[in-house]
Amino acid sequence: MENIIECKNIFKSFKMGKLEVEVLKNITLNIKKGEFVSVMGPSGSGKSTLLYLLGGLDVPTSGSIKINDKELSIMKDKEQSILRRRDLGFVFQFYNLIPNLNVEENILLPILLDGENVKNYETDLDEILEIVGLKERRKFTPKELSGGQQQRVAIARALINDPDIILADEPTGNLDSKTGDEILELFKKINELKNKTIVQVTHSVDAAQYGSRVIHVKDGKITES
Amino acid sequence: MKIFIKFLLRNILEKKLRTLMILFSIVLSTALVFSTLAISGTVKEMMTSQLRKYTGSSEIVIQKNPQSLGSPFFELKEINEFDDKMDYMIGNIQGFALYPEDSEQQVHLAGFTLEDLETLYNVSFTELDESQTFSNNKAIIGEGEANKLGVTIGDTIELMINQQTESFTIMGIAKPEGIFRYDGENLSIIVPKDTLASIYDASGKVNTIYIKTNDIEVNDLIDLLVEKYQDEDDFMVRTTITTLQIEQSTGSLTSTFSLMLIVVVFISIFIIYTAFKVITMERLPIVGTFRSIGATKKMTDIVLLGESFIYGVIGGVLGCLLGVGILNIMINSMAYNPYTGVTSEVTLVFGFEHFLISFLCALILSVFSALFPIIKVSKMPVRNIVLNQIKVVSENKKIRFTMGLILLIAPYLILILLDRPSIIICGLCIILVGCAIVMLVPLVTKYFVYVFEKVNQFIFKNEGALAAKNLRDNKGIIQNITLLTIGIASLILVNAVTQSIMEEVVNVFSDAKFQLIFQHEKADETYENQLRQIEGIDDVNGNYTALNVKVADRNDYIGFVWGVDAVHYFKFWDFEFNRHHNELFNELSEGRNVIISEIIRNKLELEMNDLLTLVMNNQEVSFKVIGFCNSPLNNGNFIFMDENYLKQDAKINYMTDIMIKTNHPKDVIERIKTTFQGENINIMDMDEQKQFNIEQNDQMFRLLEGFSVVIMLIGTFGIFNNFVVSYISRKRSLAIYRSVGMSKNQVFKMLNIEALSCGIVGGLTGAVGGVLFIIISNYIMKAMFMPVSVEFSSSLLISAIFMGIIVSVLSALIPSLRSKKLSIIEAIKYE
Ligand SMILES: Nc1ncnc2c1ncn2[C@@H]1O[C@H](COP(=O)(O)OP(=O)(O)OP(=O)(O)O)[C@@H](O)[C@H]1O
Ligand SMILES: [Mg+2]
């Protein structure tokens, strides 16, 4: 099966004044279409950094990343943005919602940005709201929601555009185990039924079990996979 | 406590841009407070020194009544009995000469002894030939005059006095002070008193006495002197300058500046208040930390207040310094005479109290503006602060709306009810309407957002709709709209007022149907007839005028009482009257009747057939009001009566000026000059006069426009800062937009549409606010008895709206450009 994500010899370092901290050290990683990968590792090992690189939110110091056979580093901002809104769904460690938009508007953001008519997505929206259980709160603004509810909005936003890849950074970290399990079930379902590729970072061994493969990161290196 | 101070200083240094903005608005407001306080003093000083040019340090002047028919010369009587009441008493001769080398050049010639000259004007010399005595044909001139005539010490100059040529040797050149302050127009030359007396054939006599009092009120000494000179015929004992004269020239200026000041201070309070709202919000987590480790409410309040205190101190000091600079610029542009191209020397007058008041204003301004947000924080429970759980208390919109509406409507009800409110009430009304605007604009913006969502969606697609949604709850942007509204409204106000006054100035001259004005100290019918003979002159009309005539039993003066032969006079002026012309003009000559200006009518509350009693020649004379005249001439401070009654009642014999109708003004001027060669005449071309007046007013308006530039500057800076602050607080949101696939250009577009929408709303509400202010300004004009109706033009409103859009979009440019470099993950990870 073809690789939907290909990373070759990625290095990532941050400049802290004169000091240069190397966070990712020579990471090579291929993820096939339809895989559900869990990334595990101690805090500070570089998991989030890796995930941001895969989504094109940051650029590696060296090395190449290909999504769908396209090299990220040579893409223009506009192409990358289009990639993000059509082919990628992001769920962050800290739920990231726009405070002055309501639940519905937050979820529909990628559609709005694509300049599409949101009316065509009404059924999709209803379906997703049903899945994340926020049907009654569709007109609420983020500050009127609990942390878990906000995370579910973020997940709904990652799903609305039916992306090929979902990148999730500890998506269930802030949820109770029951809701967490529901979300992971949902991930598993869309992974199996729609053949979506999912990469999730997690600390929980249980959560990692939902995936088809586990990658361990330690000190910026992949130790086993 | 040390840790608090450290924290405090770090806070101030951390956000340089905002610190700069807060300081900037405090500094500018302080500077304006200072210059407004000091300008009236300085202008007074300027006017006084102009008025004192000839009278020096003296307080009382005694002369023969210029209207009297006899010789102006008299013998200097000993008045020993008042010796202890006078510092000095200087008899001298005021004369006039022509400078033959340049026939146009008139010379103010005065005869003094050297000693008296030094006493009166405190002259100091750049050069003085001390080997000579100041007698015979010696002369002293000023530096400016010497440069103008191209002469130095020892040179001989020739002067035409009384049709005779006399030559003088320059013995001294004086520093350009007092009488020697050369203004580019009038040359002053001093010659020995005795010499001048014999030239005028009045040996041993003088025509003017200058007196400075000692240990007695000026008016008391005048009373004594009047009594003393009573039996002598026709002496005039006056103060050298009247406060009335000065107040007339400074009054409207200071009130205009005070009005501008209100606007500036209002805007500054708003800026500082909003800045501190943001500051306290930002400091909240740290305040929380302090509190959680045991700092008291008082301590944290002091930390926050200390910050505003420091801004106040720094801003106050810098503001006072800038104020001196601004004052300097303002005064110099006023001292500049566009007619001669000479800027007269001025001394700035300000005292310690001006500094103190301005400085305290800065402190109060900054501490008070900061107080409200700080009190709000202080009331929050510690737990909420520590956990950073700030409940955004949704204010009761209904209350806000009703309050705003009341504040908006009440001032107009008051104005309509009072009809003629005082300037203070008008100023208060402007402040109230300003407050109403601040309260209502956020609510109005909400309605605009609904419109924008639809319109922007249509024009700019989804980014436009998102931009409109972002306006909804964005405090920074709503503040910007408010700031724009107030700024633009004030600009419209200032511009409308200036434009309207300017138009009136020009209008006055369009009412004149003559081309030249002729002046001579002793002009009478003989002169009128002589002029009528001159080829090219179609018609002439002499005017008799009594100046500053007191109204009986009131502390009011009528600036110009004109004695006219109505039927003939009004062929020269095209005024509007409330009655049929012929009938009115005939009635005027039938008895002690007056036609009064609308302004005087309002000021003295007179109606048709009322009696107006004037004090003329120390007697009360009553006149019947038979008509009203509407003209902005001399600010409407005038009345007309029949010339025979004015001459009789006010003992006036000579014409102030003679109006001349001609189709060839340039040629006629030359002919008049030849006809009256050697006489002290003055001819003014109305076209030149018009130009001169426009330019004179132009200076004042440039000043006012300078003020409005300052307002816009403060406003723009505040708006710019708001955009930056709101950008910083929205970084995270913008990063989220980017993470879900908004491209850099889309973010840029969205931010610009926000700024554009902000500008449109601010421009529109500002235009409405401007119109609201203009309505009040008409009441201010009424209160100041200015014959000006302030009107707004659609072009002014439209350009103001565009101004709002430009300011808004330009101020947003830097943050939106910065958004292109936004690092997504950094913004997402840290708040
Ligand atoms: N912008 C940055 N500047 C400097 N160092 C950074 C930056 N971002 C991350 N790091 C460093 O990189 C390392 C990896 O960070 P990363 O967020 O990827 O860890 P993580 O594995 O996701 O940890 P956690 O499980 O706690 O979320 C950390 O040591 C962190 O200090
Ligand atoms: Mg992480």
mmCIF file with all atom_site columns, C-alpha atoms in Angstrom, chain A residues 7-164:
data_model
loop_
_atom_site.group_PDB
_atom_site.id
_atom_site.type_symbol
_atom_site.label_atom_id
_atom_site.label_alt_id
_atom_site.label_comp_id
_atom_site.label_asym_id
_atom_site.label_entity_id
_atom_site.label_seq_id
_atom_site.pdbx_PDB_ins_code
_atom_site.Cartn_x
_atom_site.Cartn_y
_atom_site.Cartn_z
_atom_site.occupancy
_atom_site.B_iso_or_equiv
_atom_site.pdbx_formal_charge
_atom_site.auth_seq_id
_atom_site.auth_comp_id
_atom_site.auth_asym_id
_atom_site.auth_atom_id
_atom_site.pdbx_PDB_model_num
ATOM 1   C CA . CYS A 1 7   ? 9.353   11.618 6.528  1.00 0.00 ? 7   CYS A CA 1
ATOM 2   C CA . LYS A 1 8   ? 13.021  11.335 5.690  1.00 0.00 ? 8   LYS A CA 1
ATOM 3   C CA . ASN A 1 9   ? 15.855  12.323 8.045  1.00 0.00 ? 9   ASN A CA 1
ATOM 4   C CA . ILE A 1 10  ? 14.048  15.137 9.788  1.00 0.00 ? 10  ILE A CA 1
ATOM 5   C CA . PHE A 1 11  ? 15.927  17.274 12.248 1.00 0.00 ? 11  PHE A CA 1
ATOM 6   C CA . LYS A 1 12  ? 14.335  20.023 14.265 1.00 0.00 ? 12  LYS A CA 1
ATOM 7   C CA . SER A 1 13  ? 16.127  22.367 16.573 1.00 0.00 ? 13  SER A CA 1
ATOM 8   C CA . PHE A 1 14  ? 15.097  25.529 18.363 1.00 0.00 ? 14  PHE A CA 1
ATOM 9   C CA . LYS A 1 15  ? 17.342  28.468 18.901 1.00 0.00 ? 15  LYS A CA 1
ATOM 10  C CA . MET A 1 16  ? 17.273  29.669 22.486 1.00 0.00 ? 16  MET A CA 1
ATOM 11  C CA . GLY A 1 17  ? 19.471  32.717 22.400 1.00 0.00 ? 17  GLY A CA 1
ATOM 12  C CA . LYS A 1 18  ? 22.891  31.362 21.532 1.00 0.00 ? 18  LYS A CA 1
ATOM 13  C CA . LEU A 1 19  ? 21.969  27.849 22.504 1.00 0.00 ? 19  LEU A CA 1
ATOM 14  C CA . GLU A 1 20  ? 20.525  25.519 19.936 1.00 0.00 ? 20  GLU A CA 1
ATOM 15  C CA . VAL A 1 21  ? 18.317  22.767 21.313 1.00 0.00 ? 21  VAL A CA 1
ATOM 16  C CA . GLU A 1 22  ? 17.910  19.773 19.093 1.00 0.00 ? 22  GLU A CA 1
ATOM 17  C CA . VAL A 1 23  ? 14.410  18.390 19.624 1.00 0.00 ? 23  VAL A CA 1
ATOM 18  C CA . LEU A 1 24  ? 14.042  15.936 16.777 1.00 0.00 ? 24  LEU A CA 1
ATOM 19  C CA . LYS A 1 25  ? 17.065  13.936 15.683 1.00 0.00 ? 25  LYS A CA 1
ATOM 20  C CA . ASN A 1 26  ? 17.051  12.198 12.347 1.00 0.00 ? 26  ASN A CA 1
ATOM 21  C CA . ILE A 1 27  ? 13.506  10.928 12.213 1.00 0.00 ? 27  ILE A CA 1
ATOM 22  C CA . THR A 1 28  ? 12.460  8.775  9.311  1.00 0.00 ? 28  THR A CA 1
ATOM 23  C CA . LEU A 1 29  ? 8.877   7.610  9.311  1.00 0.00 ? 29  LEU A CA 1
ATOM 24  C CA . ASN A 1 30  ? 6.373   6.346  6.761  1.00 0.00 ? 30  ASN A CA 1
ATOM 25  C CA . ILE A 1 31  ? 2.666   6.116  7.349  1.00 0.00 ? 31  ILE A CA 1
ATOM 26  C CA . LYS A 1 32  ? 0.450   4.244  4.952  1.00 0.00 ? 32  LYS A CA 1
ATOM 27  C CA . LYS A 1 33  ? -2.974  5.316  3.840  1.00 0.00 ? 33  LYS A CA 1
ATOM 28  C CA . GLY A 1 34  ? -5.618  4.002  6.203  1.00 0.00 ? 34  GLY A CA 1
ATOM 29  C CA . GLU A 1 35  ? -3.265  3.466  9.120  1.00 0.00 ? 35  GLU A CA 1
ATOM 30  C CA . PHE A 1 36  ? -4.232  4.499  12.666 1.00 0.00 ? 36  PHE A CA 1
ATOM 31  C CA . VAL A 1 37  ? -0.928  5.347  14.329 1.00 0.00 ? 37  VAL A CA 1
ATOM 32  C CA . SER A 1 38  ? -0.432  6.196  17.986 1.00 0.00 ? 38  SER A CA 1
ATOM 33  C CA . VAL A 1 39  ? 2.670   8.164  18.994 1.00 0.00 ? 39  VAL A CA 1
ATOM 34  C CA . MET A 1 40  ? 3.817   7.611  22.558 1.00 0.00 ? 40  MET A CA 1
ATOM 35  C CA . GLY A 1 41  ? 6.693   8.849  24.657 1.00 0.00 ? 41  GLY A CA 1
ATOM 36  C CA . PRO A 1 42  ? 7.654   10.815 27.746 1.00 0.00 ? 42  PRO A CA 1
ATOM 37  C CA . SER A 1 43  ? 6.804   14.459 28.163 1.00 0.00 ? 43  SER A CA 1
ATOM 38  C CA . GLY A 1 44  ? 9.127   16.738 26.264 1.00 0.00 ? 44  GLY A CA 1
ATOM 39  C CA . SER A 1 45  ? 10.338  14.017 23.930 1.00 0.00 ? 45  SER A CA 1
ATOM 40  C CA . GLY A 1 46  ? 9.187   15.854 20.828 1.00 0.00 ? 46  GLY A CA 1
ATOM 41  C CA . LYS A 1 47  ? 5.831   14.271 19.970 1.00 0.00 ? 47  LYS A CA 1
ATOM 42  C CA . SER A 1 48  ? 3.902   17.497 19.494 1.00 0.00 ? 48  SER A CA 1
ATOM 43  C CA . THR A 1 49  ? 6.752   18.959 17.517 1.00 0.00 ? 49  THR A CA 1
ATOM 44  C CA . LEU A 1 50  ? 6.698   15.998 15.174 1.00 0.00 ? 50  LEU A CA 1
ATOM 45  C CA . LEU A 1 51  ? 2.965   16.269 14.692 1.00 0.00 ? 51  LEU A CA 1
ATOM 46  C CA . TYR A 1 52  ? 3.170   20.008 13.891 1.00 0.00 ? 52  TYR A CA 1
ATOM 47  C CA . LEU A 1 53  ? 5.802   19.244 11.283 1.00 0.00 ? 53  LEU A CA 1
ATOM 48  C CA . LEU A 1 54  ? 3.584   16.634 9.670  1.00 0.00 ? 54  LEU A CA 1
ATOM 49  C CA . GLY A 1 55  ? 0.785   19.165 9.414  1.00 0.00 ? 55  GLY A CA 1
ATOM 50  C CA . GLY A 1 56  ? 3.026   21.837 7.942  1.00 0.00 ? 56  GLY A CA 1
ATOM 51  C CA . LEU A 1 57  ? 2.445   24.133 10.886 1.00 0.00 ? 57  LEU A CA 1
ATOM 52  C CA . ASP A 1 58  ? 6.195   24.371 11.369 1.00 0.00 ? 58  ASP A CA 1
ATOM 53  C CA . VAL A 1 59  ? 9.154   23.622 9.154  1.00 0.00 ? 59  VAL A CA 1
ATOM 54  C CA . PRO A 1 60  ? 11.929  21.107 9.914  1.00 0.00 ? 60  PRO A CA 1
ATOM 55  C CA . THR A 1 61  ? 15.511  22.331 10.210 1.00 0.00 ? 61  THR A CA 1
ATOM 56  C CA . SER A 1 62  ? 16.419  19.727 7.649  1.00 0.00 ? 62  SER A CA 1
ATOM 57  C CA . GLY A 1 63  ? 14.903  16.649 6.047  1.00 0.00 ? 63  GLY A CA 1
ATOM 58  C CA . SER A 1 64  ? 11.884  16.173 3.853  1.00 0.00 ? 64  SER A CA 1
ATOM 59  C CA . ILE A 1 65  ? 8.234   15.567 4.531  1.00 0.00 ? 65  ILE A CA 1
ATOM 60  C CA . LYS A 1 66  ? 5.863   14.411 1.827  1.00 0.00 ? 66  LYS A CA 1
ATOM 61  C CA . ILE A 1 67  ? 2.114   14.325 2.145  1.00 0.00 ? 67  ILE A CA 1
ATOM 62  C CA . ASN A 1 68  ? 0.332   12.494 -0.650 1.00 0.00 ? 68  ASN A CA 1
ATOM 63  C CA . ASP A 1 69  ? 3.647   12.431 -2.509 1.00 0.00 ? 69  ASP A CA 1
ATOM 64  C CA . LYS A 1 70  ? 3.934   16.193 -2.361 1.00 0.00 ? 70  LYS A CA 1
ATOM 65  C CA . GLU A 1 71  ? 6.959   17.787 -0.703 1.00 0.00 ? 71  GLU A CA 1
ATOM 66  C CA . LEU A 1 72  ? 5.776   20.232 1.970  1.00 0.00 ? 72  LEU A CA 1
ATOM 67  C CA . SER A 1 73  ? 8.842   22.474 1.961  1.00 0.00 ? 73  SER A CA 1
ATOM 68  C CA . ILE A 1 74  ? 8.432   23.505 -1.671 1.00 0.00 ? 74  ILE A CA 1
ATOM 69  C CA . MET A 1 75  ? 4.731   24.288 -1.370 1.00 0.00 ? 75  MET A CA 1
ATOM 70  C CA . LYS A 1 76  ? 3.592   27.892 -1.298 1.00 0.00 ? 76  LYS A CA 1
ATOM 71  C CA . ASP A 1 77  ? 1.644   29.175 1.689  1.00 0.00 ? 77  ASP A CA 1
ATOM 72  C CA . LYS A 1 78  ? -1.562  29.108 -0.317 1.00 0.00 ? 78  LYS A CA 1
ATOM 73  C CA . GLU A 1 79  ? -1.076  25.477 -1.383 1.00 0.00 ? 79  GLU A CA 1
ATOM 74  C CA . GLN A 1 80  ? -0.206  24.473 2.168  1.00 0.00 ? 80  GLN A CA 1
ATOM 75  C CA . SER A 1 81  ? -3.292  26.253 3.459  1.00 0.00 ? 81  SER A CA 1
ATOM 76  C CA . ILE A 1 82  ? -5.472  24.506 0.916  1.00 0.00 ? 82  ILE A CA 1
ATOM 77  C CA . LEU A 1 83  ? -3.885  21.208 1.930  1.00 0.00 ? 83  LEU A CA 1
ATOM 78  C CA . ARG A 1 84  ? -4.679  21.948 5.557  1.00 0.00 ? 84  ARG A CA 1
ATOM 79  C CA . ARG A 1 85  ? -8.274  22.786 4.983  1.00 0.00 ? 85  ARG A CA 1
ATOM 80  C CA . ARG A 1 86  ? -9.044  20.005 2.504  1.00 0.00 ? 86  ARG A CA 1
ATOM 81  C CA . ASP A 1 87  ? -6.808  17.093 3.356  1.00 0.00 ? 87  ASP A CA 1
ATOM 82  C CA . LEU A 1 88  ? -5.876  17.528 6.999  1.00 0.00 ? 88  LEU A CA 1
ATOM 83  C CA . GLY A 1 89  ? -7.831  17.684 10.201 1.00 0.00 ? 89  GLY A CA 1
ATOM 84  C CA . PHE A 1 90  ? -6.071  18.960 13.291 1.00 0.00 ? 90  PHE A CA 1
ATOM 85  C CA . VAL A 1 91  ? -6.926  18.376 16.926 1.00 0.00 ? 91  VAL A CA 1
ATOM 86  C CA . PHE A 1 92  ? -4.652  20.148 19.368 1.00 0.00 ? 92  PHE A CA 1
ATOM 87  C CA . GLN A 1 93  ? -3.509  19.307 22.836 1.00 0.00 ? 93  GLN A CA 1
ATOM 88  C CA . PHE A 1 94  ? -5.196  22.501 24.055 1.00 0.00 ? 94  PHE A CA 1
ATOM 89  C CA . TYR A 1 95  ? -8.536  22.897 22.376 1.00 0.00 ? 95  TYR A CA 1
ATOM 90  C CA . ASN A 1 96  ? -8.201  25.773 20.012 1.00 0.00 ? 96  ASN A CA 1
ATOM 91  C CA . LEU A 1 97  ? -11.414 27.492 19.143 1.00 0.00 ? 97  LEU A CA 1
ATOM 92  C CA . ILE A 1 98  ? -12.157 31.003 17.960 1.00 0.00 ? 98  ILE A CA 1
ATOM 93  C CA . PRO A 1 99  ? -13.762 32.674 21.000 1.00 0.00 ? 99  PRO A CA 1
ATOM 94  C CA . ASN A 1 100 ? -16.119 34.963 19.113 1.00 0.00 ? 100 ASN A CA 1
ATOM 95  C CA . LEU A 1 101 ? -17.535 32.313 16.811 1.00 0.00 ? 101 LEU A CA 1
ATOM 96  C CA . ASN A 1 102 ? -20.197 29.865 17.999 1.00 0.00 ? 102 ASN A CA 1
ATOM 97  C CA . VAL A 1 103 ? -19.970 26.073 17.890 1.00 0.00 ? 103 VAL A CA 1
ATOM 98  C CA . GLU A 1 104 ? -21.444 25.794 14.426 1.00 0.00 ? 104 GLU A CA 1
ATOM 99  C CA . GLU A 1 105 ? -19.268 28.512 12.951 1.00 0.00 ? 105 GLU A CA 1
ATOM 100 C CA . ASN A 1 106 ? -16.150 27.046 14.544 1.00 0.00 ? 106 ASN A CA 1
ATOM 101 C CA . ILE A 1 107 ? -16.881 23.656 13.061 1.00 0.00 ? 107 ILE A CA 1
ATOM 102 C CA . LEU A 1 108 ? -17.623 25.071 9.625  1.00 0.00 ? 108 LEU A CA 1
ATOM 103 C CA . LEU A 1 109 ? -14.432 27.191 9.519  1.00 0.00 ? 109 LEU A CA 1
ATOM 104 C CA . PRO A 1 110 ? -12.521 25.033 6.985  1.00 0.00 ? 110 PRO A CA 1
ATOM 105 C CA . ILE A 1 111 ? -15.539 25.163 4.670  1.00 0.00 ? 111 ILE A CA 1
ATOM 106 C CA . LEU A 1 112 ? -15.872 28.927 5.072  1.00 0.00 ? 112 LEU A CA 1
ATOM 107 C CA . LEU A 1 113 ? -12.190 29.360 4.316  1.00 0.00 ? 113 LEU A CA 1
ATOM 108 C CA . ASP A 1 114 ? -12.533 27.283 1.177  1.00 0.00 ? 114 ASP A CA 1
ATOM 109 C CA . GLY A 1 115 ? -15.148 29.765 0.005  1.00 0.00 ? 115 GLY A CA 1
ATOM 110 C CA . GLU A 1 116 ? -17.772 27.069 -0.213 1.00 0.00 ? 116 GLU A CA 1
ATOM 111 C CA . ASN A 1 117 ? -21.411 27.477 0.536  1.00 0.00 ? 117 ASN A CA 1
ATOM 112 C CA . VAL A 1 118 ? -22.044 26.185 4.041  1.00 0.00 ? 118 VAL A CA 1
ATOM 113 C CA . LYS A 1 119 ? -25.597 25.258 3.084  1.00 0.00 ? 119 LYS A CA 1
ATOM 114 C CA . ASN A 1 120 ? -24.235 22.220 1.256  1.00 0.00 ? 120 ASN A CA 1
ATOM 115 C CA . TYR A 1 121 ? -22.796 20.984 4.512  1.00 0.00 ? 121 TYR A CA 1
ATOM 116 C CA . GLU A 1 122 ? -25.913 21.161 6.635  1.00 0.00 ? 122 GLU A CA 1
ATOM 117 C CA . THR A 1 123 ? -26.453 17.403 6.736  1.00 0.00 ? 123 THR A CA 1
ATOM 118 C CA . ASP A 1 124 ? -22.762 16.743 7.405  1.00 0.00 ? 124 ASP A CA 1
ATOM 119 C CA . LEU A 1 125 ? -22.859 19.269 10.213 1.00 0.00 ? 125 LEU A CA 1
ATOM 120 C CA . ASP A 1 126 ? -25.946 17.664 11.773 1.00 0.00 ? 126 ASP A CA 1
ATOM 121 C CA . GLU A 1 127 ? -24.362 14.273 11.549 1.00 0.00 ? 127 GLU A CA 1
ATOM 122 C CA . ILE A 1 128 ? -21.125 15.389 13.172 1.00 0.00 ? 128 ILE A CA 1
ATOM 123 C CA . LEU A 1 129 ? -22.894 17.356 15.894 1.00 0.00 ? 129 LEU A CA 1
ATOM 124 C CA . GLU A 1 130 ? -24.869 14.182 16.597 1.00 0.00 ? 130 GLU A CA 1
ATOM 125 C CA . ILE A 1 131 ? -21.670 12.163 16.858 1.00 0.00 ? 131 ILE A CA 1
ATOM 126 C CA . VAL A 1 132 ? -19.908 14.607 19.206 1.00 0.00 ? 132 VAL A CA 1
ATOM 127 C CA . GLY A 1 133 ? -23.123 15.125 21.141 1.00 0.00 ? 133 GLY A CA 1
ATOM 128 C CA . LEU A 1 134 ? -23.354 18.874 20.871 1.00 0.00 ? 134 LEU A CA 1
ATOM 129 C CA . LYS A 1 135 ? -26.579 19.163 18.932 1.00 0.00 ? 135 LYS A CA 1
ATOM 130 C CA . GLU A 1 136 ? -28.295 21.273 21.568 1.00 0.00 ? 136 GLU A CA 1
ATOM 131 C CA . ARG A 1 137 ? -25.293 23.541 21.987 1.00 0.00 ? 137 ARG A CA 1
ATOM 132 C CA . ARG A 1 138 ? -24.719 24.470 18.392 1.00 0.00 ? 138 ARG A CA 1
ATOM 133 C CA . LYS A 1 139 ? -25.264 28.181 19.047 1.00 0.00 ? 139 LYS A CA 1
ATOM 134 C CA . PHE A 1 140 ? -23.064 28.330 22.152 1.00 0.00 ? 140 PHE A CA 1
ATOM 135 C CA . THR A 1 141 ? -19.775 30.214 22.143 1.00 0.00 ? 141 THR A CA 1
ATOM 136 C CA . PRO A 1 142 ? -16.610 28.459 23.414 1.00 0.00 ? 142 PRO A CA 1
ATOM 137 C CA . LYS A 1 143 ? -16.633 30.252 26.750 1.00 0.00 ? 143 LYS A CA 1
ATOM 138 C CA . GLU A 1 144 ? -20.034 28.759 27.473 1.00 0.00 ? 144 GLU A CA 1
ATOM 139 C CA . LEU A 1 145 ? -18.693 25.209 27.026 1.00 0.00 ? 145 LEU A CA 1
ATOM 140 C CA . SER A 1 146 ? -16.737 22.905 29.317 1.00 0.00 ? 146 SER A CA 1
ATOM 141 C CA . GLY A 1 147 ? -13.212 21.828 28.426 1.00 0.00 ? 147 GLY A CA 1
ATOM 142 C CA . GLY A 1 148 ? -14.335 18.427 27.160 1.00 0.00 ? 148 GLY A CA 1
ATOM 143 C CA . GLN A 1 149 ? -17.106 19.965 25.107 1.00 0.00 ? 149 GLN A CA 1
ATOM 144 C CA . GLN A 1 150 ? -14.624 22.366 23.539 1.00 0.00 ? 150 GLN A CA 1
ATOM 145 C CA . GLN A 1 151 ? -12.373 19.470 22.618 1.00 0.00 ? 151 GLN A CA 1
ATOM 146 C CA . ARG A 1 152 ? -15.321 17.765 20.948 1.00 0.00 ? 152 ARG A CA 1
ATOM 147 C CA . VAL A 1 153 ? -15.966 20.897 18.892 1.00 0.00 ? 153 VAL A CA 1
ATOM 148 C CA . ALA A 1 154 ? -12.319 20.828 17.803 1.00 0.00 ? 154 ALA A CA 1
ATOM 149 C CA . ILE A 1 155 ? -12.680 17.202 16.784 1.00 0.00 ? 155 ILE A CA 1
ATOM 150 C CA . ALA A 1 156 ? -15.873 17.947 14.900 1.00 0.00 ? 156 ALA A CA 1
ATOM 151 C CA . ARG A 1 157 ? -14.014 20.710 13.077 1.00 0.00 ? 157 ARG A CA 1
ATOM 152 C CA . ALA A 1 158 ? -11.290 18.238 12.109 1.00 0.00 ? 158 ALA A CA 1
ATOM 153 C CA . LEU A 1 159 ? -13.899 15.917 10.652 1.00 0.00 ? 159 LEU A CA 1
ATOM 154 C CA . ILE A 1 160 ? -16.217 18.322 8.805  1.00 0.00 ? 160 ILE A CA 1
ATOM 155 C CA . ASN A 1 161 ? -14.194 18.481 5.608  1.00 0.00 ? 161 ASN A CA 1
ATOM 156 C CA . ASP A 1 162 ? -13.861 14.730 5.369  1.00 0.00 ? 162 ASP A CA 1
ATOM 157 C CA . PRO A 1 163 ? -10.042 14.980 5.334  1.00 0.00 ? 163 PRO A CA 1
ATOM 158 C CA . ASP A 1 164 ? -7.749  12.114 4.370  1.00 0.00 ? 164 ASP A CA 1
#
